[in-house]
Amino acid sequence: MKRLLTLLAALALCASAYSQVPAPLELTPSEGTPNLTREISRKIGGKAFAKKTANLPAFAREQAYQLIVTPKGYKIEANTQQGYFYALQTLKQMQTCGTVYDYPRFQYRGFMMDISRHFRDKDFILKQLEALASLKINQFHMHLTDDAGWRIQIDKYPLLTRQAAWRVGETWQDWCDKGRQYSQEGAPEARGGYLTKADIREILDRAAQLHINVIPEIEMPGHSREVVFAYPEVGCREGSYELCPGKEATFELLEGILEEVIELFPSPYIHVGGDEADKSHWKECPDCQARMKAEGLANVEELQSYLIKRIERFINAHGRQLLGWDEILEGGLSPNATVMSWRGTQGGLEAIQQGHDAVMTPGRYCYLDKVQDAPIYEPEGFGGFLSLDVAHSYEPLEGMPEGAEMHLLGVQGNLWAERIPTDEHYEYMMYPRIAAIAEVGWSQPSRKEGFRPRVTRWNDALIAAGYHAFDLHKEYGERPAFKNGIRHKAVGKKVTYNHLWNRGYPAAREATFTDGLGGGWSYGDGRWQGFLSDIDVVIDLETEQDIHFVGGTFMEEPGPGIFLPKSVEIWLSADGENFEQVAVIPNEIQKHGQSYVLFGTPLTARARFVRFVAHPTRGFHFLDEIVVN
């Protein structure tokens, strides 16, 4: 509670009439100096407000409130204690008199914290709950288990915390480099940790006071290397790290774990992961093959679906709902499951079309492990670039069919921790971008204007309250080539491809390299064209002319497998048939990391046709524009 009071006091100091984050539905300023310390009246469950909100969806009625701030004090009306609590969060961000009438757009507004890759303790989690509550976030998704460490006490299976919670290696990357070895609790080399049931209960108690539901995630059948290490009888065979759906021992273990999780967490949702399972071992496992034959399953996708459906029946029998990543759609969706759509929005759309609920968390807008500013100046991220403004621009209902809001529960920001070893770095990646996700979930699109000054004031207050947030005053911003474009002789000219781009990263197709539009900091922004083969293209300048420079900028980002080319060749021709090689530009960059490197050369030549060839080293290579001057 002390942390929340400190945070709210800081918010009040930075507030103005229009500084609320998330933005309220209606705010009508009035004259006078506000008195924020004296509560004149409080009506919870009154008939008048119930009548005013009668036509709202049930979840909005529960969270709606009216706040009136005057020179004499403030008045609050709400249907529930939750609505009253949200009124207080808005109150602490006001510095003028006025009336606020407000309720959320979506019922689910979440944040996922990954404590497996790098363990976060109880105190750190409690601190983040205070900030999330100030943003009216109401779902806290705890990624408790993954290959890198099991993080929750399970009495029935003590080896999960005695062994699987501890590893060799200070950081996740150290652990990977050292062969993904586990350790024993108390061993000198052991690094990691776990939350005891007492820790969890304290977190749950505080979350309940803040009107935040805590959703536990127990990964299955993939991301379970640590479980198979502790209890190898639930794996297929040596060398496989997925749980074996062919063995009854697997279901006995999962149900035993879930019984304790369900007893501990009051959440209506239990998240079971279901993503990125390597199913190749199942094709060779005699137990899996026997299960497939007995159940009439056509393929390993249906085998995973069998596991998820069976677990769902167990969860439903205990009065809870199954929540999983969008891979649970593969092989047939469980009857009552809710889908969390992370691989874009398609998974959520498919779930909604099948009559299931969905939570939208597409990586392009909601993955906060991406760097938030110029990667050349930022700590290492994972998987690209996501600015505050892009996160705030997300519209969950875009591309959805009419009536989709009946099943689109809301949105969630996710912060995976592979590249985030310290608590300070975690907060730096979390704030202020989670504020953008919060506003997407709470505020109507028409009320989202003026976000940048509002969130800057909110973020300044957060820093003043002791959080290690990214400082918006020091933001570098987008890549200049993205913002300003690139002028050169080849803009608008025809490009002939000898090898086509990878279909997943077409950018502007044939126009990409001569549209005058440079790429941004992210390979997924629609400006960068991706290749797994040679880039080999010919640009027709239409007339023969003097050429003084040819070059193109490539990006490197090892996390998702993007690397600079081995070399680039420049060829020139007058007729488009007879080409002369005029330059070979080798890759002289030794250190791999996120970077943007120009492969270009000065020239003194005349030509009509320019051939640009780039040879890959490994993985993808991405190019945004071929500049000819």
XYZ file of C-alpha atoms in Angstrom:
629
model
C 0.000 0.000 0.000
C 2.870 2.397 0.772
C 4.199 2.007 -2.782
C 0.783 2.786 -4.269
C 0.386 5.922 -2.155
C 3.859 7.102 -3.198
C 3.060 6.482 -6.838
C -0.317 8.197 -6.685
C 1.162 11.192 -4.907
C 3.717 11.539 -7.687
C 0.964 11.224 -10.284
C -0.994 14.004 -8.636
C 1.986 16.358 -8.758
C 2.340 15.839 -12.511
C -1.346 15.932 -13.341
C -3.499 18.370 -15.261
C -7.130 18.296 -16.328
C -6.296 16.190 -19.367
C -3.409 14.105 -18.070
C -5.232 10.881 -17.304
C -3.835 7.577 -18.545
C -5.854 5.776 -19.698
C -8.044 8.569 -21.053
C -11.552 8.631 -19.542
C -14.678 8.515 -21.661
C -16.028 11.928 -20.586
C -14.242 14.719 -18.705
C -15.889 18.124 -18.164
C -13.624 20.642 -16.372
C -15.110 23.238 -14.025
C -13.867 26.289 -12.139
C -12.012 26.281 -8.861
C -9.100 24.690 -7.087
C -9.726 20.987 -6.477
C -9.757 19.417 -3.061
C -8.430 15.877 -3.589
C -8.214 14.946 0.078
C -11.828 15.205 1.283
C -14.441 12.695 0.195
C -17.826 14.391 0.338
C -19.908 11.378 -0.638
C -19.581 7.789 -1.794
C -22.462 5.887 -3.401
C -21.749 2.278 -4.322
C -24.679 0.319 -5.702
C -27.055 3.279 -5.763
C -30.202 3.171 -7.908
C -29.503 6.384 -9.850
C -26.099 5.270 -11.140
C -27.390 1.766 -11.805
C -30.098 3.307 -14.010
C -27.538 5.508 -15.814
C -25.407 2.479 -16.670
C -28.234 -0.004 -17.268
C -27.611 -0.320 -21.012
C -23.907 -1.046 -20.703
C -22.479 -4.573 -20.993
C -22.274 -6.253 -17.599
C -18.486 -5.940 -17.307
C -18.622 -2.192 -18.045
C -21.375 -1.658 -15.479
C -19.195 -3.346 -12.874
C -16.238 -1.076 -13.643
C -18.050 2.181 -14.422
C -17.839 5.226 -12.179
C -18.646 8.914 -11.955
C -16.227 11.264 -10.232
C -17.014 14.881 -9.343
C -14.141 17.010 -8.042
C -14.946 20.399 -6.475
C -13.157 22.959 -4.273
C -14.922 21.369 -1.290
C -13.955 17.777 -2.054
C -14.900 14.902 -4.319
C -17.903 12.659 -4.864
C -17.864 9.141 -6.330
C -20.691 7.003 -7.651
C -20.176 3.408 -8.793
C -22.020 0.130 -9.004
C -19.240 -1.891 -7.356
C -16.118 -1.542 -5.265
C -14.116 -2.078 -8.453
C -15.693 0.965 -10.095
C -15.014 2.975 -6.945
C -11.367 1.868 -7.021
C -10.989 3.011 -10.631
C -12.479 6.383 -9.723
C -9.713 6.783 -7.133
C -7.056 6.060 -9.760
C -8.456 8.848 -11.924
C -8.775 11.165 -8.927
C -5.048 10.948 -8.234
C -4.321 12.089 -11.798
C -6.506 15.224 -11.631
C -5.451 18.728 -10.716
C -8.543 20.689 -11.706
C -12.170 20.542 -10.750
C -14.489 18.664 -13.061
C -16.743 15.697 -13.697
C -15.584 12.369 -15.086
C -17.927 9.658 -16.344
C -16.039 6.571 -17.374
C -16.083 2.856 -18.095
C -13.769 0.501 -20.017
C -14.006 -0.438 -23.669
C -12.855 -4.035 -23.093
C -13.264 -6.269 -20.077
C -9.775 -7.821 -20.247
C -6.743 -5.524 -19.946
C -3.703 -7.577 -19.184
C 0.025 -7.781 -18.671
C 2.123 -10.945 -18.810
C 5.289 -11.221 -16.736
C 7.821 -13.913 -17.626
C 9.610 -15.004 -14.454
C 11.017 -18.237 -15.895
C 13.852 -16.967 -18.101
C 15.057 -14.693 -15.285
C 13.444 -15.118 -11.888
C 11.578 -12.160 -10.332
C 10.851 -12.321 -6.644
C 7.732 -11.507 -4.660
C 8.716 -7.916 -3.832
C 9.405 -7.036 -7.456
C 6.036 -8.463 -8.502
C 4.193 -6.575 -5.780
C 5.853 -3.343 -6.883
C 4.660 -3.819 -10.477
C 1.099 -4.561 -9.382
C 0.889 -1.051 -7.891
C 1.823 0.610 -11.172
C -0.458 -1.668 -13.188
C -3.381 -0.816 -10.919
C -2.867 2.900 -11.569
C -3.433 2.110 -15.272
C -6.614 0.134 -14.542
C -4.960 -3.085 -15.723
C -7.102 -5.910 -14.351
C -5.340 -9.108 -15.468
C -1.842 -10.183 -14.395
C -0.662 -13.224 -16.345
C 2.244 -15.020 -14.654
C 4.444 -17.105 -16.968
C 5.580 -19.417 -14.197
C 7.173 -22.300 -16.076
C 9.439 -22.729 -19.076
C 12.647 -24.501 -20.105
C 14.787 -22.008 -18.215
C 13.222 -22.603 -14.816
C 10.184 -23.806 -12.846
C 9.056 -20.992 -10.543
C 6.225 -22.212 -8.314
C 6.163 -24.574 -5.320
C 4.300 -27.829 -5.987
C 4.189 -30.078 -2.918
C 3.374 -33.284 -4.798
C 6.377 -32.886 -7.121
C 9.197 -31.391 -5.041
C 11.908 -31.956 -7.666
C 10.337 -29.184 -9.743
C 11.734 -26.676 -7.244
C 14.675 -28.649 -5.859
C 16.127 -29.180 -9.334
C 14.156 -27.583 -12.176
C 14.141 -24.107 -10.581
C 17.947 -23.935 -10.608
C 20.415 -23.789 -13.482
C 24.063 -23.293 -14.354
C 24.576 -19.781 -15.712
C 24.009 -16.295 -14.353
C 21.748 -15.289 -17.231
C 19.516 -17.063 -19.724
C 22.160 -16.604 -22.406
C 24.853 -18.009 -20.097
C 22.646 -21.017 -19.458
C 22.135 -21.569 -23.192
C 25.868 -21.183 -23.905
C 26.708 -23.743 -21.198
C 24.465 -26.402 -22.661
C 21.246 -25.741 -20.744
C 22.326 -27.537 -17.593
C 20.221 -27.637 -14.441
C 21.486 -27.680 -10.881
C 20.360 -28.465 -7.339
C 18.924 -26.038 -4.819
C 21.772 -24.877 -2.590
C 24.574 -25.869 -4.970
C 27.362 -23.240 -5.366
C 26.711 -22.842 -9.093
C 22.913 -22.779 -8.809
C 21.144 -19.697 -10.134
C 17.387 -19.144 -10.151
C 14.642 -19.414 -7.580
C 10.924 -19.942 -7.155
C 7.875 -18.531 -5.431
C 6.644 -20.393 -2.381
C 2.950 -20.860 -1.832
C 3.184 -18.220 0.883
C 4.705 -15.818 -1.665
C 1.894 -16.549 -4.104
C -0.773 -15.968 -1.458
C 0.712 -12.586 -0.585
C 0.750 -11.626 -4.261
C -2.843 -12.796 -4.677
C -4.024 -10.906 -1.601
C -2.529 -7.641 -2.808
C -3.753 -8.183 -6.356
C -7.287 -8.697 -5.059
C -7.097 -5.399 -3.179
C -6.048 -3.771 -6.468
C -8.852 -5.529 -8.388
C -6.364 -7.485 -10.475
C -6.987 -11.118 -11.367
C -3.807 -13.235 -11.412
C -3.683 -15.900 -14.143
C -1.168 -18.731 -13.668
C 0.464 -20.292 -16.727
C 1.770 -23.851 -16.613
C 3.352 -24.608 -20.011
C 2.452 -27.842 -21.841
C 3.356 -29.845 -23.855
C 6.259 -27.733 -25.149
C 8.588 -25.431 -23.222
C 8.847 -28.234 -20.677
C 12.517 -29.201 -20.714
C 12.815 -28.487 -16.980
C 9.898 -30.803 -16.173
C 11.352 -33.656 -18.237
C 14.702 -33.111 -16.502
C 13.144 -33.441 -13.040
C 10.748 -36.248 -13.997
C 12.120 -37.998 -17.112
C 9.308 -40.560 -17.077
C 6.993 -37.942 -18.677
C 9.236 -37.452 -21.728
C 9.224 -39.536 -24.898
C 12.880 -40.633 -24.861
C 16.350 -39.281 -24.185
C 16.973 -36.135 -26.216
C 13.329 -35.023 -26.398
C 12.137 -32.188 -24.209
C 8.395 -32.082 -24.885
C 5.963 -33.831 -22.581
C 4.817 -37.207 -23.952
C 1.063 -37.261 -24.619
C 1.216 -41.011 -25.116
C 1.981 -41.789 -21.461
C -0.546 -41.816 -18.658
C 2.273 -40.673 -16.347
C 2.220 -37.327 -18.167
C -1.430 -36.722 -17.373
C -1.008 -37.887 -13.809
C 1.758 -35.308 -13.316
C -0.079 -32.481 -15.090
C -3.291 -33.074 -13.185
C -1.410 -33.264 -9.890
C 0.258 -29.935 -10.620
C -2.965 -28.304 -11.762
C -4.848 -29.462 -8.657
C -2.442 -27.465 -6.492
C -2.444 -24.488 -8.881
C -6.244 -24.381 -8.964
C -6.421 -24.661 -5.180
C -4.021 -21.729 -4.858
C -5.243 -19.341 -7.585
C -8.877 -18.131 -7.647
C -8.524 -17.047 -11.304
C -11.346 -18.206 -13.597
C -8.645 -18.818 -16.228
C -5.805 -21.325 -16.108
C -3.281 -20.774 -18.911
C -1.715 -23.938 -20.330
C 0.609 -22.444 -22.936
C 0.344 -24.861 -25.864
C 2.793 -22.961 -28.076
C 5.858 -23.905 -30.091
C 5.901 -27.608 -29.217
C 8.433 -29.653 -31.179
C 6.244 -32.568 -32.233
C 8.897 -34.387 -34.267
C 9.705 -36.858 -31.475
C 6.064 -37.861 -31.235
C 6.274 -39.314 -34.736
C 8.869 -41.818 -33.508
C 7.661 -42.411 -29.941
C 5.893 -45.798 -29.572
C 3.718 -44.457 -26.748
C 2.584 -41.503 -28.877
C 1.933 -43.715 -31.875
C -0.071 -46.113 -29.743
C -2.122 -43.196 -28.382
C -2.781 -41.907 -31.899
C -3.936 -45.324 -33.061
C -6.170 -45.878 -30.041
C -7.788 -42.436 -30.310
C -8.002 -42.357 -34.125
C -5.762 -39.307 -34.431
C -4.550 -38.483 -37.928
C -1.395 -36.517 -37.115
C 0.708 -35.058 -34.316
C -1.279 -31.799 -34.412
C -4.353 -33.798 -33.423
C -2.249 -35.509 -30.755
C -1.436 -32.141 -29.185
C -5.110 -31.242 -29.451
C -5.929 -34.498 -27.607
C -3.680 -33.419 -24.740
C -5.134 -29.910 -24.572
C -8.724 -31.160 -24.749
C -8.110 -33.723 -22.033
C -6.535 -31.098 -19.801
C -9.442 -28.771 -20.534
C -11.914 -31.364 -19.298
C -9.919 -31.605 -16.083
C -9.818 -27.811 -15.683
C -13.523 -27.448 -16.477
C -14.371 -30.149 -13.933
C -12.720 -27.913 -11.336
C -14.834 -24.922 -12.373
C -12.189 -23.087 -14.394
C -11.657 -22.127 -18.045
C -8.668 -23.067 -20.209
C -6.651 -20.273 -21.803
C -3.870 -20.964 -24.302
C -1.704 -19.444 -27.027
C -3.140 -19.592 -30.536
C -1.346 -22.868 -31.389
C -4.118 -24.648 -29.486
C -6.236 -24.042 -32.599
C -4.112 -26.596 -34.488
C -5.678 -30.033 -34.631
C -9.026 -28.742 -33.396
C -9.837 -26.272 -30.636
C -10.995 -27.449 -27.237
C -14.755 -26.919 -26.733
C -14.623 -24.135 -24.125
C -11.107 -22.771 -24.592
C -10.172 -19.106 -24.835
C -7.434 -18.244 -27.320
C -4.644 -15.744 -26.717
C -3.601 -14.587 -30.200
C 0.119 -13.764 -30.408
C 1.171 -14.735 -33.959
C -0.616 -11.732 -35.408
C -4.395 -11.467 -35.177
C -5.418 -14.459 -37.297
C -5.614 -16.859 -34.369
C -7.974 -14.547 -32.522
C -10.097 -14.113 -35.635
C -10.347 -17.875 -36.157
C -11.338 -18.410 -32.539
C -14.004 -15.708 -32.704
C -15.393 -17.130 -35.948
C -15.713 -20.489 -34.180
C -17.623 -18.849 -31.335
C -14.756 -18.800 -28.832
C -13.486 -15.917 -26.741
C -10.125 -14.382 -27.613
C -7.551 -12.068 -26.074
C -5.471 -10.138 -28.588
C -1.744 -9.840 -27.979
C -0.141 -9.658 -31.449
C 3.637 -9.407 -31.396
C 3.728 -6.369 -33.668
C 1.998 -4.204 -31.051
C 2.097 -6.038 -27.738
C 5.521 -7.695 -27.337
C 7.442 -5.416 -25.024
C 10.689 -7.407 -25.218
C 11.402 -5.577 -28.471
C 13.599 -2.498 -28.187
C 11.592 0.702 -27.797
C 14.022 3.218 -29.272
C 16.942 3.284 -31.709
C 18.573 -0.157 -31.255
C 22.019 1.356 -31.734
C 21.543 3.154 -28.387
C 19.351 0.669 -26.470
C 20.037 -2.407 -24.337
C 19.626 -5.623 -26.279
C 16.064 -6.605 -27.063
C 14.507 -9.631 -28.673
C 12.635 -9.731 -31.957
C 12.665 -6.213 -33.379
C 11.498 -2.709 -32.512
C 8.276 -1.515 -30.916
C 7.886 2.163 -30.191
C 5.455 3.608 -27.680
C 3.462 5.204 -30.513
C 3.132 1.947 -32.459
C 1.921 0.118 -29.354
C -0.646 2.871 -28.790
C -1.815 2.715 -32.418
C -3.164 -0.824 -32.106
C -6.869 -1.211 -32.900
C -8.085 -4.650 -31.734
C -11.307 -4.613 -33.775
C -9.601 -3.765 -37.083
C -10.296 -6.523 -39.596
C -12.774 -8.216 -37.294
C -16.295 -9.167 -38.425
C -19.367 -7.357 -37.181
C -20.261 -8.469 -33.693
C -16.702 -9.626 -32.899
C -16.705 -7.541 -29.715
C -18.980 -10.181 -28.152
C -16.025 -12.590 -28.082
C -13.030 -10.245 -28.167
C -12.349 -9.979 -24.472
C -9.538 -7.441 -24.730
C -5.787 -6.983 -25.049
C -2.578 -7.880 -23.262
C 1.031 -6.729 -23.279
C 3.690 -9.454 -22.916
C 7.231 -9.003 -21.631
C 9.415 -12.055 -22.206
C 12.676 -12.005 -20.297
C 15.318 -13.891 -22.312
C 17.372 -10.726 -22.801
C 16.375 -9.000 -19.564
C 18.529 -10.241 -16.674
C 17.960 -7.450 -14.123
C 14.904 -6.005 -12.405
C 15.880 -2.493 -13.480
C 16.063 -3.552 -17.125
C 12.676 -5.264 -16.825
C 11.019 -2.062 -15.621
C 12.830 -0.117 -18.355
C 11.244 -2.356 -21.005
C 7.846 -2.405 -19.309
C 7.278 1.329 -18.843
C 5.810 3.367 -20.393
C 4.732 0.965 -23.172
C 2.348 -0.971 -20.922
C 0.526 2.352 -20.478
C -0.142 2.354 -24.222
C -1.613 -1.159 -24.027
C -3.702 -0.114 -21.033
C -5.189 2.789 -22.969
C -5.913 0.565 -25.980
C -7.879 -1.689 -23.662
C -9.712 0.959 -21.642
C -10.283 4.050 -23.778
C -12.517 4.577 -26.768
C -10.514 5.350 -29.953
C -11.971 8.867 -30.056
C -10.510 9.594 -26.605
C -6.921 8.514 -27.346
C -5.770 11.900 -28.644
C -2.993 13.717 -26.823
C -1.490 10.504 -25.545
C 2.141 11.551 -25.828
C 2.014 14.513 -23.362
C -0.306 12.602 -21.049
C 1.880 9.502 -20.871
C 5.028 11.594 -20.527
C 3.616 13.191 -17.366
C 2.525 9.782 -16.095
C 5.944 8.312 -16.831
C 7.761 11.180 -15.127
C 5.674 10.495 -12.038
C 6.520 6.812 -12.219
C 10.238 7.612 -12.285
C 9.788 9.984 -9.360
C 8.147 7.137 -7.442
C 11.219 4.938 -7.841
C 10.576 2.960 -11.029
C 13.325 2.522 -13.643
C 11.191 3.520 -16.622
C 12.463 4.503 -20.061
C 12.883 8.288 -20.106
C 10.745 9.696 -22.905
C 12.614 12.998 -22.751
C 15.713 11.202 -24.079
C 13.985 9.330 -26.889
C 15.874 9.261 -30.195
C 12.893 8.200 -32.282
C 12.451 6.401 -35.584
C 15.217 5.777 -38.079
C 15.703 8.949 -40.196
C 15.371 7.020 -43.467
C 11.946 5.823 -42.300
C 10.741 9.272 -41.282
C 12.214 11.345 -44.119
C 12.505 8.915 -47.020
C 15.457 8.645 -49.403
C 15.908 10.665 -52.611
C 17.968 9.132 -55.400
C 18.014 8.485 -59.161
C 16.337 5.083 -59.012
C 13.155 6.167 -57.210
C 10.144 4.910 -59.113
C 12.213 2.867 -61.575
C 11.406 -0.708 -62.572
C 13.145 -3.559 -60.729
C 13.490 -7.064 -62.177
C 14.047 -9.895 -59.685
C 16.159 -12.943 -60.524
C 15.259 -14.418 -57.095
C 12.022 -13.534 -55.340
C 11.760 -12.418 -51.738
C 10.611 -14.683 -48.943
C 6.828 -14.714 -49.035
C 6.607 -13.854 -45.337
C 8.409 -10.528 -45.847
C 7.318 -9.058 -49.203
C 7.336 -5.390 -48.120
C 6.130 -3.468 -51.222
C 7.049 -6.346 -53.550
C 8.683 -5.168 -56.814
C 8.487 -1.536 -55.694
C 10.353 -2.053 -52.410
C 13.910 -1.168 -53.452
C 13.025 1.951 -55.449
C 10.059 3.480 -53.608
C 12.178 6.061 -51.772
C 11.019 4.701 -48.409
C 13.695 3.614 -45.988
C 13.016 0.957 -43.396
C 12.587 1.666 -39.716
C 14.197 -0.063 -36.756
C 12.040 -3.188 -37.199
C 12.217 -5.815 -39.939
C 8.455 -6.226 -39.605
C 7.469 -2.637 -40.429
C 6.621 -3.341 -44.075
C 9.631 -1.473 -45.487
C 12.267 -4.239 -45.232
C 12.210 -7.070 -47.760
C 13.463 -10.424 -46.495
C 15.368 -13.157 -48.321
C 16.667 -16.633 -47.527
C 18.453 -16.747 -50.905
C 20.657 -14.376 -52.879
C 19.274 -10.946 -53.588
C 19.764 -10.520 -57.334
C 17.907 -7.614 -58.931
C 18.311 -5.307 -61.928
C 17.173 -1.671 -61.866
C 16.314 0.045 -65.171
C 17.115 3.769 -64.919
C 15.360 4.247 -68.317
C 18.241 6.309 -69.738
C 22.003 6.001 -69.640
C 23.421 8.444 -67.124
C 26.308 9.217 -64.822
C 26.493 7.043 -61.701
C 28.545 8.092 -58.689
C 27.227 5.770 -55.960
C 25.306 2.494 -55.539
C 24.497 0.944 -52.187
C 21.917 -0.450 -49.815
C 21.516 -0.757 -46.064
C 21.070 -4.180 -44.474
C 20.022 -4.933 -40.914
C 21.334 -7.578 -38.569
C 19.374 -8.964 -35.641
C 20.651 -12.368 -34.507
C 17.688 -13.113 -32.206
C 15.194 -13.849 -35.004
C 17.967 -15.075 -37.329
C 18.694 -11.986 -39.442
C 22.292 -11.478 -40.551
C 24.304 -9.182 -42.771
C 25.213 -10.539 -46.213
C 28.576 -12.179 -46.874
C 29.206 -9.732 -49.722
C 27.502 -7.410 -52.178
C 28.305 -7.111 -55.882
C 27.545 -4.110 -58.106
C 27.241 -4.639 -61.861
C 26.514 -2.009 -64.561
C 25.242 -2.257 -68.128
C 24.257 0.028 -70.986
C 21.941 -2.463 -72.722
C 20.676 -4.753 -69.938
C 22.415 -7.804 -71.400
C 26.141 -7.228 -71.057
C 27.044 -6.422 -67.456
C 30.403 -5.448 -66.022
C 31.157 -6.038 -62.350
C 32.396 -2.721 -60.922
C 32.583 -3.497 -57.202
C 32.575 -6.283 -54.622
C 31.834 -5.095 -51.082
C 32.748 -7.667 -48.406
C 31.194 -7.907 -44.964
C 33.894 -6.670 -42.604
C 31.713 -6.597 -39.464
C 33.062 -9.104 -36.953
C 30.775 -8.579 -33.959
C 27.209 -9.799 -34.340
C 24.435 -7.724 -32.820
C 21.526 -5.535 -33.852
C 22.956 -3.144 -36.420
C 22.260 -1.344 -39.692
C 25.125 -1.409 -42.185
C 25.451 0.351 -45.529
C 27.009 -1.792 -48.262
C 27.841 0.806 -50.889
C 30.595 2.080 -53.130
C 31.522 5.362 -54.876
C 31.733 5.097 -58.677
C 32.657 7.042 -61.758
C 30.674 5.416 -64.536
C 27.785 5.659 -66.986
C 25.029 3.070 -67.260
C 21.315 2.530 -67.706
C 21.030 -0.775 -65.825
C 22.245 -1.472 -62.298
C 22.480 -5.050 -61.044
C 22.652 -5.469 -57.261
C 23.619 -8.887 -55.870
C 23.892 -9.848 -52.176
C 25.032 -13.274 -50.954
C 23.702 -14.465 -47.581
C 25.847 -15.842 -44.790
C 23.074 -17.671 -42.910
C 19.449 -17.167 -42.018
C 17.592 -14.171 -43.399
C 18.979 -10.979 -44.827
C 16.859 -7.845 -45.111
C 17.280 -4.822 -47.407
C 15.095 -1.718 -47.564
C 16.271 0.413 -50.541
C 18.897 0.376 -53.284
C 20.252 3.891 -53.603
C 21.631 5.043 -56.948
C 23.148 8.513 -57.331
